[in-house]
Each structure stands twice: as C-alpha cells, then as structure tokens.
XYZ file of C-alpha atoms in Angstrom:
413
model
C 7.886 -35.026 -11.233
C 5.688 -32.091 -10.520
C 4.134 -33.867 -7.824
C 6.890 -34.733 -6.239
C 8.253 -30.854 -6.363
C 5.168 -29.497 -4.504
C 5.000 -32.208 -1.731
C 8.915 -31.177 -0.997
C 7.659 -27.496 -1.126
C 4.635 -27.727 0.526
C 4.137 -25.976 4.006
C 4.149 -28.222 7.384
C 0.068 -27.948 7.345
C -0.040 -29.686 4.077
C 2.596 -32.209 5.022
C 0.754 -32.918 8.243
C -2.412 -33.565 6.118
C -0.204 -35.795 3.681
C 0.786 -37.823 6.515
C -2.827 -38.101 8.044
C -3.686 -39.392 4.813
C -1.037 -41.719 4.535
C -1.918 -43.021 8.358
C -5.953 -43.219 7.264
C -5.122 -45.327 4.087
C -3.034 -47.640 6.289
C -5.639 -48.024 8.898
C -8.488 -48.189 6.386
C -6.458 -50.728 4.765
C -6.377 -52.680 8.082
C -10.142 -52.672 8.437
C -10.834 -53.950 4.790
C -8.619 -56.850 5.248
C -10.201 -57.656 8.389
C -13.400 -57.738 6.791
C -11.709 -59.993 3.869
C -10.438 -62.281 6.173
C -13.588 -62.555 8.431
C -15.180 -63.235 5.013
C -13.053 -66.067 3.942
C -13.324 -67.754 7.273
C -17.161 -67.631 7.301
C -18.178 -68.069 3.816
C -21.998 -68.486 4.615
C -22.195 -65.398 6.633
C -23.081 -62.942 3.564
C -25.106 -60.712 5.578
C -22.582 -60.354 8.573
C -19.609 -59.742 5.737
C -21.858 -56.982 3.942
C -22.095 -55.350 7.485
C -18.683 -55.338 8.089
C -18.058 -53.627 4.967
C -20.731 -51.196 5.514
C -19.127 -50.368 8.708
C -15.934 -49.515 7.140
C -17.957 -46.867 4.871
C -17.824 -44.656 8.101
C -14.098 -44.414 8.431
C -13.994 -44.254 4.200
C -15.939 -41.467 4.387
C -13.588 -39.754 7.059
C -10.550 -40.052 5.078
C -12.213 -38.391 1.997
C -12.329 -35.061 4.108
C -8.643 -34.398 4.520
C -8.157 -35.444 1.031
C -10.740 -32.598 -0.030
C -9.037 -30.059 2.404
C -5.715 -30.895 0.606
C -7.414 -30.631 -2.864
C -8.491 -27.128 -1.831
C -5.276 -25.875 -0.530
C -2.686 -27.409 -2.280
C -1.383 -25.957 -4.583
C -1.151 -22.652 -2.977
C -2.531 -19.518 -4.450
C 0.704 -18.549 -5.785
C 1.785 -21.640 -7.058
C -1.691 -21.968 -8.746
C -0.980 -18.494 -10.489
C 2.281 -20.058 -11.746
C 0.809 -23.097 -12.888
C -2.111 -21.123 -15.047
C 0.771 -18.964 -16.320
C 2.752 -22.259 -17.485
C -0.227 -23.515 -19.174
C -2.118 -25.796 -16.582
C -5.461 -25.035 -16.746
C -8.678 -25.550 -14.348
C -9.308 -28.779 -16.317
C -5.858 -30.158 -15.404
C -5.655 -28.890 -11.882
C -8.085 -31.430 -10.344
C -5.914 -33.963 -12.138
C -2.573 -32.520 -10.081
C -4.533 -32.607 -7.070
C -5.480 -36.034 -7.411
C -2.220 -37.559 -7.954
C -1.240 -35.228 -4.873
C -3.823 -36.928 -2.800
C -2.866 -40.698 -4.216
C 1.004 -40.453 -3.526
C 0.399 -40.852 0.389
C -2.558 -43.223 -0.116
C -0.776 -45.380 -2.223
C 2.385 -45.228 0.247
C -0.516 -46.264 3.150
C -1.567 -49.049 1.214
C 1.721 -50.479 0.744
C 2.876 -49.804 4.456
C -0.315 -52.078 4.985
C 0.739 -54.716 2.620
C 4.235 -54.508 4.106
C 2.893 -54.708 7.848
C 0.418 -57.925 7.184
C 2.424 -59.939 4.353
C 4.509 -62.824 5.560
C 6.725 -64.556 3.299
C 5.734 -62.778 0.232
C 3.308 -64.041 -2.662
C 2.548 -67.633 -3.187
C 2.990 -68.084 -6.878
C 1.577 -71.540 -6.655
C -1.417 -70.596 -4.628
C -2.001 -67.290 -5.750
C -2.684 -66.050 -2.417
C -1.154 -63.694 0.142
C -0.196 -65.249 3.465
C -1.228 -62.781 6.277
C 0.889 -62.079 9.882
C -0.128 -64.323 12.329
C 0.080 -61.774 15.152
C 1.541 -63.113 18.683
C -0.832 -60.684 20.836
C -4.340 -60.737 19.338
C -5.864 -58.857 22.465
C -3.118 -55.743 22.014
C -2.652 -56.018 17.946
C -4.974 -56.448 15.349
C -6.322 -59.825 14.686
C -5.699 -61.014 10.937
C -5.035 -64.766 11.753
C -7.435 -65.952 9.179
C -6.793 -67.888 6.182
C -4.593 -66.721 3.233
C -6.315 -63.940 1.240
C -6.424 -63.677 -2.482
C -4.242 -61.536 -4.210
C -6.575 -60.044 -6.504
C -9.309 -59.158 -3.640
C -6.562 -58.000 -1.219
C -4.789 -55.487 -3.934
C -8.391 -54.377 -4.964
C -9.352 -53.405 -1.188
C -6.211 -51.636 -0.783
C -6.564 -49.588 -3.794
C -10.049 -48.325 -2.580
C -8.612 -45.902 -0.166
C -6.032 -44.011 -2.571
C -8.996 -44.126 -5.091
C -11.263 -42.345 -2.436
C -8.687 -39.791 -1.546
C -7.674 -38.703 -5.467
C -11.601 -38.485 -6.280
C -12.062 -36.230 -3.078
C -9.142 -34.226 -3.610
C -10.273 -33.603 -7.347
C -13.263 -32.766 -6.359
C -12.158 -30.020 -3.800
C -9.835 -28.992 -6.519
C -12.704 -28.214 -9.044
C -13.097 -24.510 -10.568
C -14.746 -22.425 -7.978
C -14.238 -24.965 -4.905
C -11.300 -23.217 -3.570
C -12.551 -19.628 -4.084
C -14.242 -17.928 -0.857
C -17.554 -16.932 -0.856
C -17.370 -12.883 -1.783
C -17.737 -10.410 0.663
C -19.646 -7.513 1.022
C -17.163 -5.178 2.560
C -16.199 -3.347 -0.137
C -17.077 0.297 -0.721
C -20.423 1.279 -2.245
C -20.305 3.886 -4.887
C -23.805 5.061 -4.520
C -27.272 4.290 -2.471
C -28.801 1.752 -5.092
C -25.750 -0.474 -4.579
C -25.958 -0.144 -0.876
C -29.892 -1.000 -1.315
C -29.617 -3.886 -3.382
C -26.782 -5.485 -1.206
C -29.059 -4.833 1.881
C -31.432 -7.122 0.069
C -28.934 -9.974 -0.247
C -27.326 -12.295 2.161
C -23.380 -12.598 2.732
C -22.823 -14.778 -0.348
C -24.647 -12.456 -2.819
C -27.721 -14.365 -3.439
C -31.139 -12.962 -2.897
C -32.398 -12.961 0.513
C -35.671 -15.098 -0.132
C -33.820 -17.569 -2.278
C -31.138 -18.162 0.062
C -33.297 -18.398 3.134
C -35.568 -21.079 1.194
C -32.631 -23.085 0.101
C -30.660 -23.408 3.517
C -34.239 -24.286 5.066
C -34.188 -27.044 2.567
C -30.685 -28.117 3.038
C -31.372 -28.462 6.958
C -34.663 -30.400 6.229
C -33.250 -32.945 3.966
C -30.513 -33.748 6.298
C -32.498 -33.711 9.492
C -34.968 -36.193 7.637
C -32.126 -38.318 6.720
C -30.964 -38.425 10.451
C -34.214 -38.959 11.607
C -34.488 -41.905 9.478
C -31.264 -43.367 10.698
C -32.568 -42.908 14.374
C -35.484 -44.737 13.909
C -33.480 -47.473 11.682
C -31.212 -48.154 14.610
C -34.237 -48.102 17.237
C -36.044 -50.724 15.000
C -32.786 -52.940 14.985
C -32.415 -52.616 18.977
C -36.218 -53.394 19.610
C -36.254 -55.887 17.262
C -33.336 -58.289 18.977
C -34.703 -57.542 22.382
C -31.971 -56.296 24.628
C -30.167 -55.139 21.350
C -27.569 -56.778 18.811
C -24.846 -58.317 20.275
C -21.431 -56.784 18.742
C -18.078 -59.150 18.638
C -15.579 -57.410 20.366
C -12.943 -58.033 17.682
C -14.684 -56.511 14.814
C -14.442 -52.884 13.606
C -17.892 -52.093 15.020
C -19.760 -54.713 13.128
C -23.028 -55.971 14.673
C -25.463 -58.942 14.176
C -27.623 -57.094 11.714
C -27.220 -54.372 9.187
C -29.870 -52.156 10.322
C -27.602 -50.738 12.677
C -24.679 -50.039 10.119
C -27.228 -48.398 7.977
C -28.731 -46.246 10.691
C -25.550 -45.014 12.127
C -24.417 -44.176 8.801
C -27.666 -42.321 8.027
C -27.130 -40.329 11.306
C -23.722 -39.137 10.357
C -24.796 -38.335 6.779
C -27.751 -36.209 7.678
C -25.671 -34.394 10.161
C -23.338 -33.560 7.470
C -25.835 -32.679 5.079
C -27.866 -30.620 7.591
C -24.712 -28.653 8.876
C -24.353 -26.039 5.950
C -28.214 -25.305 5.881
C -28.151 -25.046 9.708
C -25.610 -22.501 10.150
C -26.995 -20.254 7.057
C -30.513 -20.264 9.052
C -28.710 -19.296 12.178
C -27.190 -16.548 10.330
C -30.443 -15.594 8.599
C -32.142 -15.449 12.114
C -29.388 -12.967 13.552
C -30.638 -10.272 11.038
C -33.945 -10.055 10.946
C -35.984 -7.491 13.134
C -33.516 -4.458 12.547
C -30.206 -5.870 13.296
C -27.430 -3.889 14.941
C -23.770 -3.713 13.794
C -22.620 -6.851 15.882
C -26.039 -8.993 14.720
C -25.544 -7.878 11.016
C -21.820 -8.774 10.881
C -22.477 -12.127 13.028
C -25.169 -13.120 10.846
C -23.807 -12.242 7.257
C -20.596 -13.967 8.072
C -22.135 -17.110 9.175
C -24.331 -17.280 6.034
C -21.094 -16.690 4.059
C -18.881 -19.134 5.615
C -21.947 -21.797 6.241
C -20.635 -23.540 2.737
C -17.053 -23.443 4.371
C -17.658 -24.651 7.848
C -21.058 -26.588 7.693
C -19.997 -29.825 6.544
C -16.818 -30.020 8.892
C -19.075 -28.794 11.563
C -21.731 -31.628 11.043
C -19.012 -34.319 10.825
C -17.466 -33.223 14.132
C -21.150 -33.066 15.527
C -21.518 -36.867 14.431
C -18.457 -37.834 16.305
C -19.439 -35.775 19.492
C -23.094 -37.507 19.404
C -21.164 -41.106 19.333
C -19.111 -39.946 22.219
C -21.910 -38.655 24.139
C -23.868 -42.185 23.398
C -20.817 -44.103 24.707
C -20.990 -41.653 27.741
C -24.565 -42.275 28.242
C -24.284 -46.176 27.856
C -21.543 -46.274 30.586
C -23.590 -43.903 32.790
C -26.440 -46.002 32.715
C -24.794 -49.282 33.004
C -26.006 -50.557 29.286
C -23.799 -53.811 28.338
C -21.850 -52.515 25.731
C -19.012 -54.837 24.333
C -15.706 -54.352 24.990
C -13.676 -52.364 22.336
C -11.293 -54.347 20.207
C -8.380 -53.228 18.657
C -10.042 -52.870 15.058
C -13.085 -50.484 16.769
C -10.419 -48.485 18.536
C -8.515 -48.135 14.981
C -11.720 -47.184 13.359
C -12.665 -44.637 15.964
C -9.451 -43.047 15.875
C -9.344 -42.953 12.361
C -12.684 -41.183 12.206
C -12.046 -38.989 14.846
C -8.527 -37.858 13.660
C -9.600 -37.114 10.056
C -12.602 -35.106 11.147
C -10.743 -33.199 13.487
C -8.101 -32.382 10.910
C -10.714 -31.369 8.345
C -12.486 -29.010 11.036
C -9.605 -27.413 11.902
C -8.536 -26.884 8.302
C -12.036 -25.314 7.621
C -11.824 -23.091 10.683
C -8.305 -21.992 9.171
C -9.762 -21.214 5.956
C -12.556 -19.194 7.689
C -10.269 -16.959 9.433
C -8.529 -16.192 6.264
C -11.809 -15.245 4.924
C -12.364 -12.783 7.525
C -9.285 -10.842 7.277
C -10.597 -8.345 4.938
C -13.793 -7.610 7.193
C -11.181 -7.261 10.167
C -9.087 -4.960 7.915
C -11.738 -2.627 6.906
C -13.269 -2.442 10.669
C -9.583 -1.229 11.766
C -9.374 1.023 8.691
C -12.901 2.727 10.168
C -11.545 2.992 13.627
C -14.466 0.439 14.932
C -13.766 -0.092 18.671
C -12.282 -3.555 19.629
C -15.576 -4.546 21.443
C -17.182 -4.527 18.301
C -14.968 -7.569 16.837
C -15.224 -9.409 20.208
C -18.952 -9.025 20.247
C -19.380 -10.161 16.811
C -16.970 -13.340 17.810
C -18.742 -14.131 20.626
C -22.440 -13.851 19.170
C -21.093 -15.860 16.318
C -19.796 -18.596 18.529
C -23.168 -18.555 20.697
C -25.108 -19.307 17.507
C -22.651 -21.860 16.402
C -22.935 -23.660 19.565
C -26.621 -23.330 19.324
C -26.679 -24.993 15.966
C -24.411 -27.993 17.377
C -26.105 -28.551 20.706
C -29.286 -29.710 19.637
C -27.686 -31.934 17.115
C -25.281 -33.702 19.389
C -27.670 -33.939 22.289
C -30.587 -35.692 19.775
C -27.618 -37.896 18.475
C -26.168 -38.781 21.676
C -29.271 -39.365 23.704
C -31.685 -40.982 20.931
C -29.361 -43.464 19.269
C -29.594 -47.018 19.853
C -26.733 -48.897 20.694
C -25.983 -52.258 20.417
C -25.230 -54.399 23.661
C -22.675 -57.111 24.599
C-alpha cells in the first residue's frame, strides 16, 4: 500500500522513470525470450546461445541505470523525513526502493508475457506457445518452438530482479546525499587553509588525486582489453564475424560480445576518475576564481556524473563506429528488429540516467550560485565557470568517443 501511495503521489519525472522501467523490462524480456527460442531451435549451438545471452547483458545493464536513479530520488527528501519519523529507518528504505522499482519491472514482464503467449499455458505439455507473428521483417521474430514455462518465467523475472537490486543499491545510506560543498563561511584562517589543501569532496588533495588516477587507469585498461579482444575476433575470422540480421547484435563468436561489453564497462568505470582528474588539473598553478570554482565543482560532481557520462560516451562511440562503417563501405549486416530494439533500449535508458544525473548536479550547484549572488559576483563569472566546466567535460568525453568509435572492430555481414 505504501508503494502504491508513493507511486500515485510521485512527480512527473519519477512517473516517466517508472514508465521507462516498464518499457525496458518489456523489451529486455523479449530479447531474453528470443535467446531462449533460438536455444530451443538450435540445441547443439551452445556457444552461439551463450553469445546471445552475453549480448543481452548490455540492455540489462542499461536498464539498471534508471532503476538506480529511481532509488536515489524516490521517495523525495521531504517524504524521506516523514518516513524516518514514522520509524522507517535507513535499513528499510532500500527495501521500499526495491519494491518501488520492481513494480514497473513486473508490469513490463507481464506485458511481454501477454504479447507473446497464444492460447495460454498448455497444462499437458507444460509449455508456452509463442505468438506466430505475421510480419517477421517488421515485428519481433518469435516463431520458434513452444517455450517451457519455468524457463520463460525465470527469464522474465531477471529484469524486475535487476531493477529491484539496482534501486536498493541507489537508496543505500549515503548514496542519495550530495557531496559536501565548501561554499560555507570560514570562521578562521586555519579552516580556510585546511580547506585549500582539500578537494571539492573534503578529501585530502593528494589522496583524492591518487584515487581518481587509479580509477581512470583501471577503467581505461578494461576498455583497452575490450578493444584488443574485439580486434582479435575480427582478425581471426578474416573479413570479420558474420552477424545474423534477425538477432539482437549476436555474432558468430563470443569474443565480439565480450570485447564490446568490456569497452562499455571500461568507459563507465573510467568516467568518474577522468572527470575528477580534469577538475584537479584545472586547479593547478595558482588558479583564479573561474578555474578554482570549475575545478572543485568537477571534483565534487565526479561521483554523480562520471558513470552516466561514461555510459553516454559508450553509446556515442557505438554510433561513431556505425557511421564510420557506413562511410568506409564496410559490410555491416542489415539491422533486424531485435537489434533495433536492443539499441533503442540501451540508448533511452542511458539518456534517462544522464538527464537525471544532470538534474542532480544542477541542484547541487544551487548553494554556490546563491553564495555568488550574495557576494555580488558578476554574472560573467558564472558563465565563465559553466563554459570552462563544459569544455573540460568535452575534453574528457571526446577522446573516449573517438577511441571507441574509430578503433573498435565491427562485425561484417
């Protein structure tokens, strides 16, 4: 009942996130059912079946992003205070967030089941009959043999379970609290000098710089391993691996799937470290007010905006790779309906997570803007800080997108 009341009184942004989770769960369920249908139709192709399941991990990870955002933002701050006063402590709040995200996920899985089942459940055979689509070129190709009930239900429960776990992780104590800002008023010169030796998050400068560098290097090494694995897969098959057009990005071998997955994971892991490093670099060599404010805000916001920025960079790199293939005349396979569904699902979920992170970052900058207004700072100062911050962010994203789009090996049709 509490979950229903929170859903009915949610803001329009939260309702859009729930609707996105519902659509993402329905689309991801269709992808998993398609992989199951292929496995039943080709029982001897175990490697191909595992490859298709591995490619389904990318939309699955993209679906977890808006669920984590929903767990961080819902319930709202005022509602959280009321829930705490009513006895709902920090240990039970992740459970509430998990239920809040699991409800639209279950609704999406139920919608998938209604769209694909024909004639209900066969009690004698213990299997589900899948809908024979009249136009397989325009709709989803699920004309395979009847699906076993336990396998279909298990696969359809994966997306709600992932959404619930991601929402609980996003609602854990401390995850929704913004990083502390150093825009307050200092009482003495000792506190001011101590703050000057710390970054935007209150961490000692050298420790924060080392941590950011290690995070960036680990992510870049992971992405490099993915590039090498995809290049090895393309070199091992001569002109590249052939991709069946009706499959959701599946390829003839698992190295392509593993390589592209590692590239995406590496960009997401490296995002916060690279954003924080750019902020640290802006603050070196006697910075002025513009550089100091821009650098400290980037360091403070790296934990919030870094991972969504890395995910957006991965999606942009994939688009650059596709455009590069069309310009160079590479024989890419024709996009099938499941490939289009997987790409749309990943892009929409990543964009929603990025917009939510941007809104959270703007709310975190409000105290600094108010302080500058009280001090009578010129508006050119705020514009300069925003432009420098955007330029530093673009300098972080552009090499990632260019390297991922120009160096990633593509399968050929």
